[in-house]
Coordinates of C-alpha atoms and ligand atoms in Angstrom, one line a residue:
Chain A
M275 CA 41.9 -17.0 4.9
S276 CA 41.7 -14.0 2.6
D277 CA 42.3 -10.4 3.7
I278 CA 39.4 -8.2 4.6
L279 CA 40.6 -4.6 4.4
T280 CA 38.8 -2.2 6.6
L281 CA 39.2 1.5 6.5
L282 CA 39.8 3.0 10.0
D283 CA 38.8 6.7 9.8
D284 CA 37.5 7.0 13.3
P285 CA 39.8 6.1 16.3
A286 CA 36.7 5.4 18.5
R287 CA 35.5 2.7 16.1
E288 CA 38.7 0.8 15.2
A289 CA 38.2 -2.1 17.5
E290 CA 34.6 -2.6 16.3
R291 CA 35.5 -2.4 12.6
L292 CA 38.4 -4.8 12.9
A293 CA 36.2 -7.3 15.0
F294 CA 33.5 -7.1 12.3
A295 CA 36.1 -7.8 9.5
G296 CA 37.6 -10.6 11.6
A297 CA 34.2 -12.4 11.6
I298 CA 34.4 -12.9 7.8
G299 CA 38.1 -13.2 7.1
R300 CA 41.6 -12.0 8.1
P301 CA 41.1 -8.5 9.3
V302 CA 43.5 -5.8 8.0
G303 CA 43.0 -2.2 9.2
V304 CA 44.0 0.6 6.9
R305 CA 44.7 4.1 8.3
L306 CA 45.1 7.0 5.9
A307 CA 47.1 10.1 6.6
G308 CA 45.0 13.2 6.1
G309 CA 42.4 15.5 7.8
P310 CA 38.8 16.3 7.3
E311 CA 39.6 17.5 3.7
L312 CA 39.9 13.8 2.8
A313 CA 36.1 13.9 2.6
A314 CA 36.5 15.8 -0.7
R315 CA 39.0 13.2 -2.1
P316 CA 37.2 9.9 -2.2
G317 CA 38.8 9.0 -5.6
T318 CA 42.3 9.5 -4.0
V319 CA 41.4 7.3 -1.1
A320 CA 39.9 4.7 -3.6
A321 CA 43.1 4.7 -5.6
A322 CA 45.2 3.9 -2.5
L323 CA 42.8 1.2 -1.4
A324 CA 42.7 -0.3 -4.9
T325 CA 46.4 -0.8 -5.0
L326 CA 46.4 -2.4 -1.6
A327 CA 43.4 -4.7 -2.4
V328 CA 45.1 -5.9 -5.6
E329 CA 48.5 -6.5 -4.0
R330 CA 47.0 -8.6 -1.3
D331 CA 44.3 -10.2 -3.4
A332 CA 41.8 -9.1 -0.8
A333 CA 38.3 -10.6 -0.7
A334 CA 36.5 -7.6 0.5
V335 CA 36.9 -4.0 1.5
L336 CA 34.8 -2.5 4.4
L337 CA 34.1 1.2 4.4
P338 CA 32.1 3.4 6.8
Q339 CA 28.5 4.0 6.1
G340 CA 27.7 7.6 4.9
L341 CA 28.4 9.7 1.9
F342 CA 32.2 9.5 2.1
G343 CA 32.3 5.8 2.5
A344 CA 29.7 5.4 -0.4
E345 CA 31.9 7.5 -2.6
V346 CA 35.1 5.6 -1.9
A347 CA 33.1 2.4 -2.6
A348 CA 31.7 3.7 -5.8
L349 CA 35.1 4.8 -7.2
L350 CA 36.8 1.7 -5.9
A351 CA 34.2 -0.4 -7.7
L352 CA 34.7 1.7 -10.9
R353 CA 38.5 1.3 -10.8
L354 CA 38.4 -2.4 -10.3
G355 CA 35.3 -3.3 -12.3
A356 CA 33.9 -4.6 -9.0
A357 CA 30.6 -3.9 -7.2
A358 CA 29.5 -2.2 -4.0
I359 CA 26.8 -2.9 -1.6
T360 CA 26.0 0.0 0.8
D361 CA 24.6 0.3 4.3
V362 CA 25.0 -3.3 5.3
V363 CA 24.1 -4.5 8.8
A364 CA 25.5 -8.0 8.5
I365 CA 27.8 -10.0 6.3
D366 CA 27.8 -13.9 6.2
P367 CA 31.1 -15.8 5.8
D368 CA 30.2 -16.3 2.1
L369 CA 30.0 -12.5 1.9
T370 CA 26.3 -12.4 1.4
A371 CA 25.3 -9.0 2.9
T372 CA 22.1 -7.9 4.5
K373 CA 20.9 -4.3 4.3
P374 CA 17.7 -2.3 4.9
I375 CA 16.0 -1.0 1.7
M376 CA 12.9 1.0 0.9
A377 CA 13.2 3.4 3.8
G378 CA 13.8 0.6 6.3
T379 CA 10.6 -1.2 5.5
A380 CA 12.4 -4.3 4.0
F381 CA 15.8 -6.0 4.1
S382 CA 17.6 -7.5 1.1
R383 CA 20.3 -10.2 1.1
A384 CA 22.7 -9.7 -1.8
R385 CA 26.1 -11.0 -2.9
V386 CA 28.8 -9.5 -5.1
T387 CA 29.4 -12.0 -7.9
G388 CA 33.1 -12.3 -8.9
G389 CA 36.0 -10.2 -7.9
L390 CA 36.4 -7.9 -5.0
A391 CA 33.3 -7.2 -2.7
I392 CA 33.0 -3.7 -1.5
F393 CA 30.7 -2.8 1.4
T394 CA 29.8 0.2 3.4
V395 CA 29.0 -0.9 6.9
Q396 CA 26.7 0.7 9.6
P397 CA 28.4 1.7 12.8
G398 CA 27.8 0.0 16.1
L399 CA 27.5 -3.6 14.8
E400 CA 28.4 -6.3 17.3
A401 CA 31.1 -9.0 16.5
P402 CA 33.1 -11.2 18.8
P403 CA 36.4 -9.6 19.9
L404 CA 39.5 -10.6 18.0
A405 CA 41.8 -13.3 19.6
E406 CA 44.9 -11.5 18.5
P407 CA 45.6 -7.9 17.4
A408 CA 44.9 -7.3 13.7
E409 CA 47.5 -6.0 11.2
V410 CA 47.2 -2.3 10.6
V411 CA 48.6 -0.7 7.5
E412 CA 49.4 3.0 7.5
L413 CA 49.0 4.6 4.0
A414 CA 50.1 7.8 2.7
P415 CA 47.5 9.0 0.3
P416 CA 48.8 9.2 -3.3
A417 CA 48.6 12.3 -5.4
A418 CA 45.0 13.6 -6.1
A419 CA 43.1 11.3 -8.5
A420 CA 42.1 12.7 -11.9
G421 CA 39.2 15.1 -11.5
E422 CA 39.9 15.6 -7.8
D423 CA 42.9 17.6 -8.6
R424 CA 40.5 20.2 -9.9
V425 CA 38.5 20.3 -6.6
A426 CA 39.9 23.1 -4.3
V427 CA 39.4 23.2 -0.5
L428 CA 38.8 26.8 0.1
G429 CA 37.9 26.6 3.8
L430 CA 37.6 24.3 6.7
T431 CA 35.5 25.5 9.7
P432 CA 34.8 23.6 12.9
R433 CA 31.2 23.1 13.8
A434 CA 29.4 23.2 17.2
A435 CA 30.1 20.3 19.6
S436 CA 27.4 18.3 21.1
G437 CA 27.7 19.7 24.6
G438 CA 29.3 16.6 26.3
R439 CA 26.3 14.3 25.6
P440 CA 27.0 10.8 24.2
D441 CA 27.5 10.3 20.5
L442 CA 24.2 9.6 18.6
L443 CA 25.7 6.5 16.9
S444 CA 27.0 4.9 20.1
A445 CA 24.3 6.0 22.6
E446 CA 22.3 3.3 24.3
I447 CA 19.3 5.8 24.8
I448 CA 18.4 8.7 22.5
V449 CA 15.8 11.4 23.3
S450 CA 14.8 13.1 20.1
A451 CA 13.1 16.5 19.7
G452 CA 10.5 17.3 17.0
R453 CA 8.5 20.3 15.9
G454 CA 6.3 19.6 18.8
T455 CA 8.9 21.1 21.2
G456 CA 8.2 24.5 19.7
G457 CA 11.9 25.3 20.0
D458 CA 12.1 24.7 23.7
L459 CA 14.7 22.0 24.0
G460 CA 14.6 22.2 27.9
P461 CA 12.3 19.2 28.5
V462 CA 14.1 16.9 26.0
E463 CA 17.5 17.8 27.4
Q464 CA 16.3 17.3 31.0
L465 CA 15.1 13.7 30.2
A466 CA 18.3 13.0 28.1
D467 CA 20.6 14.2 30.9
A468 CA 18.6 12.2 33.6
L469 CA 19.1 9.1 31.4
G470 CA 22.6 9.8 30.3
A471 CA 21.2 9.8 26.8
A472 CA 22.1 11.5 23.5
V473 CA 19.8 14.1 22.0
G474 CA 18.5 13.7 18.5
A475 CA 16.1 15.5 16.3
S476 CA 13.6 15.4 13.4
R477 CA 14.4 17.3 10.2
A478 CA 11.6 19.9 11.1
A479 CA 13.5 20.7 14.4
V480 CA 16.8 20.9 12.5
D481 CA 15.4 23.1 9.7
A482 CA 13.8 25.4 12.3
G483 CA 17.4 26.0 13.6
W484 CA 16.7 24.6 17.0
V485 CA 19.1 21.6 16.8
D486 CA 22.4 21.0 15.0
P487 CA 22.1 19.3 11.7
S488 CA 24.6 16.6 12.8
L489 CA 21.9 15.4 15.2
Q490 CA 19.2 14.8 12.6
V491 CA 17.7 11.2 12.6
G492 CA 16.2 9.8 9.4
Q493 CA 16.6 9.3 5.7
T494 CA 18.8 12.4 5.2
G495 CA 20.2 12.2 8.7
K496 CA 21.7 9.5 10.8
T497 CA 20.4 5.9 11.1
V498 CA 20.5 5.0 14.7
S499 CA 19.9 1.8 16.6
P500 CA 19.9 2.6 20.4
R501 CA 18.3 0.2 22.9
L502 CA 15.7 3.0 23.6
Y503 CA 14.5 5.8 21.4
V504 CA 12.2 8.4 22.8
A505 CA 10.5 10.5 20.2
A506 CA 9.1 13.7 21.7
G507 CA 6.8 15.9 19.6
I508 CA 7.7 13.9 16.5
S509 CA 4.9 12.8 14.2
G510 CA 6.7 9.8 12.7
A511 CA 7.0 10.5 9.0
I512 CA 8.4 7.6 7.0
Q513 CA 11.6 9.5 6.4
H514 CA 12.1 9.9 10.1
Q515 CA 11.2 6.2 10.8
A516 CA 13.8 5.2 8.2
G517 CA 16.5 6.3 10.7
M518 CA 15.1 4.9 13.9
R519 CA 12.9 1.9 13.3
G520 CA 15.8 -0.3 14.2
A521 CA 15.8 0.9 17.8
G522 CA 15.3 -1.8 20.5
L523 CA 12.4 0.0 22.1
I524 CA 10.5 3.1 21.0
V525 CA 8.6 5.5 23.3
A526 CA 6.6 8.2 21.7
V527 CA 5.2 11.3 23.5
N528 CA 2.7 13.2 21.3
E529 CA -0.5 15.1 22.0
D530 CA -2.1 13.8 18.8
P531 CA -3.4 10.2 19.4
E532 CA -3.5 9.7 15.6
A533 CA 0.2 10.4 15.1
P534 CA 1.8 7.6 13.0
I535 CA 4.7 7.3 15.5
F536 CA 2.3 5.5 17.8
E537 CA 2.0 2.7 15.3
I538 CA 5.6 1.7 16.0
A539 CA 5.9 2.7 19.6
D540 CA 6.3 0.1 22.3
L541 CA 5.0 2.6 24.8
G542 CA 2.9 5.6 23.5
I543 CA 2.1 8.5 25.7
V544 CA -0.6 10.8 24.6
G545 CA 0.2 14.1 26.2
D546 CA 2.1 17.4 26.3
L547 CA 5.8 16.7 26.2
G548 CA 6.3 19.9 28.3
E549 CA 4.7 18.2 31.2
V550 CA 5.4 14.5 30.6
L551 CA 9.2 14.8 30.0
P552 CA 10.1 16.9 33.0
A553 CA 8.0 14.6 35.2
A554 CA 9.6 11.5 33.8
A555 CA 13.1 13.1 34.2
A556 CA 12.3 13.8 37.9
A557 CA 11.1 10.3 38.5
V558 CA 14.3 8.9 36.9
R559 CA 16.5 11.2 39.0
A560 CA 14.7 10.1 42.2
L561 CA 15.5 6.4 41.6
Chain B
M1356 CA 24.9 28.0 -19.4
K1357 CA 23.4 24.5 -19.8
I1358 CA 22.4 22.4 -16.7
I1359 CA 21.3 18.8 -16.8
V1360 CA 19.4 17.7 -13.7
L1361 CA 19.3 13.9 -13.0
V1362 CA 15.9 12.8 -11.8
K1363 CA 14.9 9.3 -10.7
Y1364 CA 11.4 7.8 -10.7
V1365 CA 10.9 5.8 -7.5
P1366 CA 7.9 3.8 -6.0
D1367 CA 5.7 5.6 -3.5
I1368 CA 6.9 3.7 -0.5
E1369 CA 4.1 4.8 1.7
A1370 CA 1.5 3.6 -0.9
G1371 CA 3.2 0.2 -1.0
Y1372 CA 5.5 -1.5 -3.4
Q1373 CA 6.3 -5.0 -4.8
F1374 CA 9.3 -7.0 -5.8
N1375 CA 8.8 -9.4 -8.7
S1376 CA 9.8 -13.1 -8.8
A1377 CA 13.3 -12.0 -10.0
R1378 CA 13.6 -10.0 -6.8
R1379 CA 13.5 -6.8 -8.8
L1380 CA 11.5 -3.9 -7.8
D1381 CA 8.2 -3.9 -9.8
R1382 CA 8.5 -0.4 -11.3
G1383 CA 5.0 -0.4 -12.7
G1384 CA 3.2 0.5 -9.5
D1385 CA 2.5 3.8 -8.0
G1386 CA 5.6 6.0 -8.4
L1387 CA 6.8 9.6 -8.3
L1388 CA 9.7 11.9 -8.7
N1389 CA 12.3 11.0 -6.1
Q1390 CA 11.7 13.7 -3.5
L1391 CA 15.4 14.4 -3.0
D1392 CA 15.7 15.2 -6.7
E1393 CA 13.4 18.2 -6.1
Y1394 CA 16.3 20.0 -4.4
P1395 CA 18.6 20.0 -7.5
L1396 CA 15.7 21.0 -9.6
E1397 CA 15.1 24.0 -7.3
Q1398 CA 18.8 24.9 -7.5
A1399 CA 18.6 24.7 -11.3
R1400 CA 15.5 26.9 -11.4
R1401 CA 17.3 29.5 -9.3
L1402 CA 20.4 29.4 -11.4
A1403 CA 18.3 29.7 -14.5
E1404 CA 16.7 32.9 -13.1
Q1405 CA 20.2 34.2 -12.3
F1406 CA 21.9 33.3 -15.5
G1407 CA 19.3 32.5 -18.0
A1408 CA 20.5 28.9 -18.2
E1409 CA 18.9 26.1 -20.1
V1410 CA 17.8 23.2 -17.9
V1411 CA 17.4 19.7 -19.1
A1412 CA 15.9 16.9 -16.9
L1413 CA 17.3 13.5 -17.6
T1414 CA 15.8 10.2 -16.3
L1415 CA 16.7 6.5 -16.9
G1416 CA 13.7 4.2 -16.1
P1417 CA 10.7 2.3 -17.3
D1418 CA 7.8 3.8 -19.3
E1419 CA 6.2 5.2 -16.1
A1420 CA 9.4 7.2 -15.4
E1421 CA 8.3 9.8 -17.8
E1422 CA 6.1 11.0 -14.9
A1423 CA 9.3 12.1 -13.1
V1424 CA 10.4 14.1 -16.1
R1425 CA 6.9 15.7 -16.4
R1426 CA 7.1 16.8 -12.7
A1427 CA 10.6 18.2 -13.4
L1428 CA 9.1 20.2 -16.3
Q1429 CA 6.5 21.7 -13.9
M1430 CA 9.3 22.6 -11.5
G1431 CA 11.1 24.6 -14.1
A1432 CA 13.1 22.4 -16.4
D1433 CA 12.9 23.5 -20.0
S1434 CA 13.0 20.0 -21.7
G1435 CA 13.2 16.4 -20.7
V1436 CA 15.1 13.3 -21.8
H1437 CA 13.9 9.8 -21.0
V1438 CA 16.2 6.9 -21.5
C1439 CA 14.1 3.7 -21.6
D1440 CA 15.1 0.3 -22.7
A1441 CA 13.9 -3.2 -21.6
A1442 CA 17.6 -4.3 -21.4
V1443 CA 18.2 -1.9 -18.5
E1444 CA 16.1 -3.9 -16.0
G1445 CA 18.2 -5.3 -13.1
S1446 CA 21.2 -2.9 -13.7
D1447 CA 23.5 -2.3 -10.7
A1448 CA 24.8 1.1 -9.9
L1449 CA 27.9 0.7 -12.1
A1450 CA 25.7 0.0 -15.2
T1451 CA 23.3 2.8 -14.3
A1452 CA 26.2 5.4 -14.2
L1453 CA 27.5 4.0 -17.4
I1454 CA 24.1 4.6 -19.2
L1455 CA 23.6 8.0 -17.7
A1456 CA 27.2 9.0 -18.8
A1457 CA 26.5 7.9 -22.3
A1458 CA 23.2 9.8 -22.4
I1459 CA 24.8 13.0 -21.2
R1460 CA 27.5 12.7 -23.9
R1461 CA 24.9 12.2 -26.5
L1462 CA 23.2 15.4 -25.2
G1463 CA 26.4 17.2 -25.8
G1464 CA 27.4 17.5 -22.1
A1465 CA 26.5 20.4 -19.9
D1466 CA 28.3 23.1 -17.9
L1467 CA 26.7 21.8 -14.7
I1468 CA 25.3 18.4 -13.8
L1469 CA 23.0 18.4 -10.8
C1470 CA 22.1 15.3 -8.9
G1471 CA 20.0 14.5 -5.7
A1472 CA 21.6 13.2 -2.5
G1473 CA 20.2 9.7 -3.0
S1474 CA 17.2 7.8 -4.2
A1475 CA 14.3 6.9 -1.9
D1476 CA 14.3 3.2 -2.9
A1477 CA 17.9 2.1 -3.1
T1478 CA 19.7 5.2 -1.5
T1479 CA 23.1 3.9 -2.4
S1480 CA 24.6 7.4 -3.3
L1481 CA 26.9 5.5 -5.6
I1482 CA 25.7 7.3 -8.9
P1483 CA 26.9 10.8 -8.7
V1484 CA 30.7 10.2 -8.2
Q1485 CA 30.7 7.2 -10.6
L1486 CA 29.0 9.4 -13.2
A1487 CA 31.5 12.3 -12.8
A1488 CA 34.4 9.9 -13.0
R1489 CA 33.1 8.5 -16.3
L1490 CA 32.6 12.0 -17.7
Q1491 CA 36.0 13.0 -16.4
I1492 CA 34.7 16.0 -14.7
P1493 CA 35.2 17.1 -11.0
A1494 CA 32.4 16.2 -8.5
L1495 CA 31.4 18.3 -5.5
T1496 CA 29.0 16.2 -3.5
G1497 CA 26.7 16.6 -0.5
A1498 CA 26.2 20.3 -1.1
A1499 CA 24.2 22.1 1.6
S1500 CA 24.6 25.3 -0.4
L1501 CA 25.7 26.1 -3.9
T1502 CA 26.8 29.2 -5.9
V1503 CA 28.1 29.7 -9.5
Q1504 CA 30.4 32.5 -10.3
D1505 CA 33.0 33.2 -13.0
G1506 CA 33.0 29.8 -14.5
A1507 CA 33.3 27.9 -11.2
V1508 CA 31.0 26.3 -8.7
E1509 CA 31.4 26.6 -5.0
I1510 CA 29.6 24.5 -2.3
R1511 CA 29.4 24.0 1.4
R1512 CA 29.7 20.4 2.6
D1513 CA 28.8 19.7 6.2
L1514 CA 30.5 16.9 8.1
D1515 CA 29.8 16.1 11.7
A1516 CA 32.6 18.2 13.0
W1517 CA 33.6 20.4 10.1
S1518 CA 32.2 22.5 7.3
L1519 CA 34.1 22.4 4.1
Q1520 CA 34.1 25.1 1.4
L1521 CA 34.8 23.5 -1.9
A1522 CA 35.2 24.8 -5.4
A1523 CA 35.7 23.4 -8.9
P1524 CA 35.9 24.8 -12.4
L1525 CA 32.9 24.2 -14.8
P1526 CA 32.0 21.7 -16.2
A1527 CA 31.4 19.9 -13.0
L1528 CA 28.9 17.7 -11.3
V1529 CA 27.3 18.7 -8.0
S1530 CA 25.0 16.6 -5.7
V1531 CA 22.9 18.7 -3.5
N1532 CA 21.0 17.7 -0.3
D1533 CA 17.8 18.7 1.4
K1534 CA 19.4 21.7 3.2
T1535 CA 19.8 23.7 0.0
G1536 CA 16.4 25.3 0.3
E1537 CA 12.8 24.0 -0.1
P1538 CA 11.5 23.7 -3.7
A1539 CA 8.9 26.2 -4.8
Y1540 CA 5.6 24.6 -5.4
P1541 CA 4.8 24.9 -9.1
S1542 CA 2.1 27.4 -10.0
A1543 CA -1.1 26.4 -12.0
K1544 CA 0.5 28.3 -14.9
A1545 CA 3.7 26.4 -14.6
V1546 CA 1.9 23.1 -14.7
M1547 CA 0.0 24.1 -17.8
L1548 CA 3.2 25.4 -19.5
A1549 CA 4.9 22.1 -18.8
R1550 CA 2.5 20.2 -20.9
K1551 CA 3.9 21.9 -24.0
K1552 CA 7.6 21.3 -23.2
P1553 CA 9.4 18.6 -25.2
V1554 CA 10.4 15.2 -23.9
E1555 CA 12.9 13.2 -26.0
S1556 CA 12.9 9.4 -25.7
L1557 CA 16.1 7.5 -26.2
D1558 CA 17.0 3.8 -26.1
L1559 CA 20.4 2.2 -25.6
A1560 CA 21.1 2.0 -29.3
D1561 CA 20.5 5.8 -29.5
I1562 CA 23.2 6.5 -27.0
G1563 CA 25.6 3.8 -28.1
V1564 CA 25.4 1.5 -25.1
D1565 CA 25.8 -2.3 -25.6
P1566 CA 22.8 -4.0 -24.0
A1567 CA 25.0 -6.9 -22.9
A1568 CA 27.0 -4.6 -20.6
V1569 CA 24.0 -3.6 -18.6
G1570 CA 20.9 -5.0 -17.0
A1571 CA 20.7 -8.1 -14.8
G1572 CA 23.2 -9.9 -17.1
G1573 CA 25.9 -7.3 -16.6
A1574 CA 25.2 -6.8 -12.8
K1575 CA 27.8 -7.8 -10.4
V1576 CA 25.4 -7.6 -7.5
E1577 CA 23.1 -10.6 -7.1
V1578 CA 20.1 -10.3 -4.8
A1579 CA 19.3 -13.5 -3.0
S1580 CA 16.2 -12.6 -1.1
I1581 CA 14.0 -9.6 0.0
T1582 CA 12.0 -9.8 3.2
P1583 CA 9.8 -7.2 4.9
A1584 CA 11.3 -5.6 8.0
P1585 CA 10.0 -7.4 11.2
A1586 CA 6.7 -5.6 12.0
R1587 CA 6.8 -3.3 14.9
A1588 CA 3.6 -4.1 16.7
G1589 CA 2.3 -1.0 18.2
G1590 CA 2.5 -1.4 22.0
Q1591 CA 0.6 0.1 24.9
I1592 CA -0.9 3.6 24.4
L1593 CA -1.6 5.6 27.5
D1594 CA -3.1 9.0 28.1
S1595 CA -1.4 11.4 30.4
E1596 CA -4.7 12.8 31.5
S1597 CA -6.0 9.5 32.9
D1598 CA -3.0 7.2 33.3
D1599 CA 0.1 7.2 35.3
V1600 CA 2.4 7.6 32.4
V1601 CA 5.5 8.3 34.3
A1602 CA 5.2 5.1 36.3
A1603 CA 4.7 3.2 33.0
F1604 CA 7.8 4.8 31.6
V1605 CA 9.9 4.0 34.7
A1606 CA 8.6 0.4 34.7
L1607 CA 9.7 0.0 31.0
L1608 CA 13.2 1.4 31.8
Q1609 CA 13.5 -1.0 34.8
A1610 CA 12.1 -4.1 32.9
N1611 CA 14.7 -3.6 30.2
A1612 CA 17.6 -2.8 32.5
L1613 CA 17.9 0.6 31.0
I1614 CA 18.6 2.3 34.4
Ligands
LIG3169 C1 13.3 13.8 0.8 C2 13.0 14.1 2.3 C3 13.9 13.6 3.3 C4 13.5 13.8 4.6 N1 14.4 13.3 5.6 C5 14.0 13.4 6.9 C6 14.9 13.0 7.9 O1 16.1 12.5 7.7 N2 14.5 13.1 9.2 C7 13.3 13.6 9.6 O2 13.0 13.6 10.7 N3 12.5 14.0 8.6 C8 12.8 14.0 7.3 N4 12.0 14.5 6.4 C9 10.8 15.3 6.8 C10 9.6 14.4 7.2 O3 8.8 14.1 6.1 C11 8.7 15.2 8.2 O4 8.3 16.4 7.6 C12 9.5 15.5 9.5 O5 10.0 14.3 10.1 C13 8.5 16.1 10.5 O6 9.1 16.4 11.7 P1 8.3 16.4 13.1 O7 7.7 15.1 13.3 O8 9.2 17.0 14.1 O9 7.2 17.5 12.8 P2 5.7 17.3 12.5 O10 5.3 16.3 11.6 O11 5.1 18.7 12.4 O12 5.2 16.7 13.9 C14 5.1 17.4 15.1 C15 4.4 16.6 16.1 O13 4.4 17.2 17.4 C16 3.2 16.9 18.1 N5 3.1 18.0 19.1 C17 2.9 19.3 18.9 N6 2.9 19.9 20.1 C18 3.2 18.9 21.1 C19 3.3 19.0 22.5 N7 3.3 20.1 23.3 N8 3.5 17.8 23.2 C20 3.6 16.6 22.4 N9 3.5 16.6 21.1 C21 3.2 17.7 20.4 C22 2.2 17.0 17.0 O14 1.0 16.4 17.4 C23 2.9 16.4 15.8 O15 2.6 15.0 15.7 C24 12.3 14.3 5.0 C25 11.4 14.8 4.0 C26 11.8 14.6 2.7 C27 10.8 15.0 1.6
LIG3170 C1 16.3 -1.8 -3.1 C2 17.5 -1.7 -4.0 C3 18.8 -1.8 -3.5 C4 19.9 -1.7 -4.4 N1 21.2 -1.8 -3.8 C5 22.3 -1.7 -4.7 C6 23.6 -1.8 -4.2 O1 23.9 -2.0 -3.0 N2 24.6 -1.8 -5.1 C7 24.4 -1.5 -6.4 O2 25.4 -1.4 -7.1 N3 23.2 -1.3 -6.9 C8 22.0 -1.4 -6.1 N4 20.8 -1.3 -6.5 C9 20.6 -0.9 -8.0 C10 20.7 0.7 -8.1 O3 19.7 1.2 -7.3 C11 20.3 1.2 -9.4 O4 21.4 1.0 -10.2 C12 19.9 2.7 -9.4 O5 19.4 3.1 -10.6 C13 21.1 3.7 -9.0 O6 21.3 3.7 -7.7 P1 20.5 4.6 -6.6 O7 19.1 4.6 -6.9 O8 20.9 4.1 -5.3 O9 21.1 6.1 -6.8 P2 21.8 7.1 -5.9 O10 23.2 7.0 -6.1 O11 21.3 6.9 -4.4 O12 21.2 8.4 -6.4 C14 21.8 9.7 -6.4 C15 21.3 10.6 -7.4 O13 21.6 10.1 -8.7 C16 20.6 10.3 -9.7 N5 20.0 9.1 -10.2 C17 20.1 7.8 -9.7 N6 19.5 6.9 -10.5 C18 19.1 7.6 -11.6 C19 18.3 7.3 -12.7 N7 17.8 6.0 -12.9 N8 17.9 8.2 -13.6 C20 18.3 9.5 -13.4 N9 19.0 9.9 -12.3 C21 19.4 9.0 -11.4 C22 19.5 11.1 -8.9 O14 19.8 12.5 -9.0 C23 19.7 10.7 -7.5 O15 19.2 11.6 -6.6 C24 19.7 -1.4 -5.7 C25 18.4 -1.2 -6.2 C26 17.3 -1.4 -5.4 C27 15.9 -1.3 -5.9

């Protein structure tokens, strides 16, 4: 069986990534020394992975979804004359990959023809656990790749933490706030805390400064697939839907019965979120 | 200072789109300027105000893609370049970046190349860094803010837990996201002036790209099938004035073992 290299950049996702790789070949984890500034050095990471992929004649390299993973994929493809497929949600044993396209309104199945196949993979995908522990290679990143040696990291500032709530990408339930909250996050947080849920947001709520940008769901935010997504005061623009239409169940609370979010909601509640959410939270706590 | 802004023509997803029998996007339908490319155009407009820079909008796409360039001219670009060639159809990201790099070289390069964060149709975000690598210039990507000073460009890149402050000397490529500031809506006067701005059309021969290296023949990604996402049937709609919506919500949680 050929090696499937998988970049382990997040300790919380190592088991999941290795299991996913194990479903299509022999999983080999790759850990890279380096801190957050590695995000500005995708070419350097690509150089290290290229050497390893060639040495081992690997069949595929799996990278995390997101800008950093896409850039490593792009530069690895360029280095090896290979090709990359981004944002995949499933890979068959013959390395045909499925991914959402056109803002999540369609899915494509595509294959890399010839040479190394490079994928960026969505977080949270299910795969059977490995029977035995996978090999993990620790790599020291090589010297900065050409071009990147001219990029200077001038500063590194920590950003606000999520207040102890579950991570958006692993959460079983997400309660998301839109412009309709008017900036009062109280009702959304009450329901989220009653359900043990993560808090998400639309771009409008983020741009208004009510919610941290790391919690934005949608085309330019996170793609989430919780079992339940509650959209509160969110109209359901296509760019928002792109990030959440894969949720198991969708509940929408909106005062406008014409809001497009109702077209994809399993349960639509026409009403004022300031009343509905606290009442729902109280009912959940009383169970 | 010379700035090249990369703009893509994409289908209007909300208006509907089609894939042809070769599983390639039918680019002839209703399309528009990729909305995420309005942000680099806005940054270019602001830099032009600040420094008196020359702004060129560059697109690669079918005949209709000239619309994206026209929109860019309304939004402040001084001139446009449209690379169009039948041999391009079916190109993967690698070939797209190859063509864009050749076009930029033919235009004599630029001090600053600005890209959007991704396209609305494919959204691979593979292009900007591949392009910078081919042009052998540094890339600063995912900028949430951008400033140019003393021959260098500085950006803020937000990760989940960290903000990075990054800088590179010009010439450089920067991709900017939708946190950099909303684009100004073009005035009636700007729309009128845009009609007189020049748009140059180039084919692969003009920029010295071998047609065999690009297009479906050169692509290393082969699309096997395209299927619509499973329709999400709208479910039950209740009114909080007349229905017991809390009971319905709790029943849904219980029926799906969510509590
Ligand atoms: C290139 C691009 C990328 C984008 N990326 C994203 C993205 O990643 N994520 C994203 O979310 N958006 C994105 N957008 C923006 C998107 O188009 C919408 O503008 C945005 O999603 C709207 O947010 P909203 O639903 O919170 O606000 P609105 O559309 O203003 O909706 C607010 C809703 O709240 C309802 N409401 C008001 N008061 C109440 C109340 N008291 N109780 C209940 N309901 C109430 C209203 O009826 C309305 O439906 C993007 C746009 C562009 C152009
Ligand atoms: C549905 C679909 C899925 C695809 N998936 C893949 C895939 O997984 N792997 C792959 O190799 N190819 C893929 N392709 C082909 C790829 O989309 C094209 O090569 C495309 O032109 C470049 O990729 P992008 O649109 O994702 O650009 P992105 O990298 O997302 O775009 C970033 C920025 O680059 C600039 N830019 C991108 N394209 C152009 C252009 N034509 N003209 C001017 N500026 C531009 C814009 O500023 C844009 O904001 C796919 C195509 C489609 C239609």
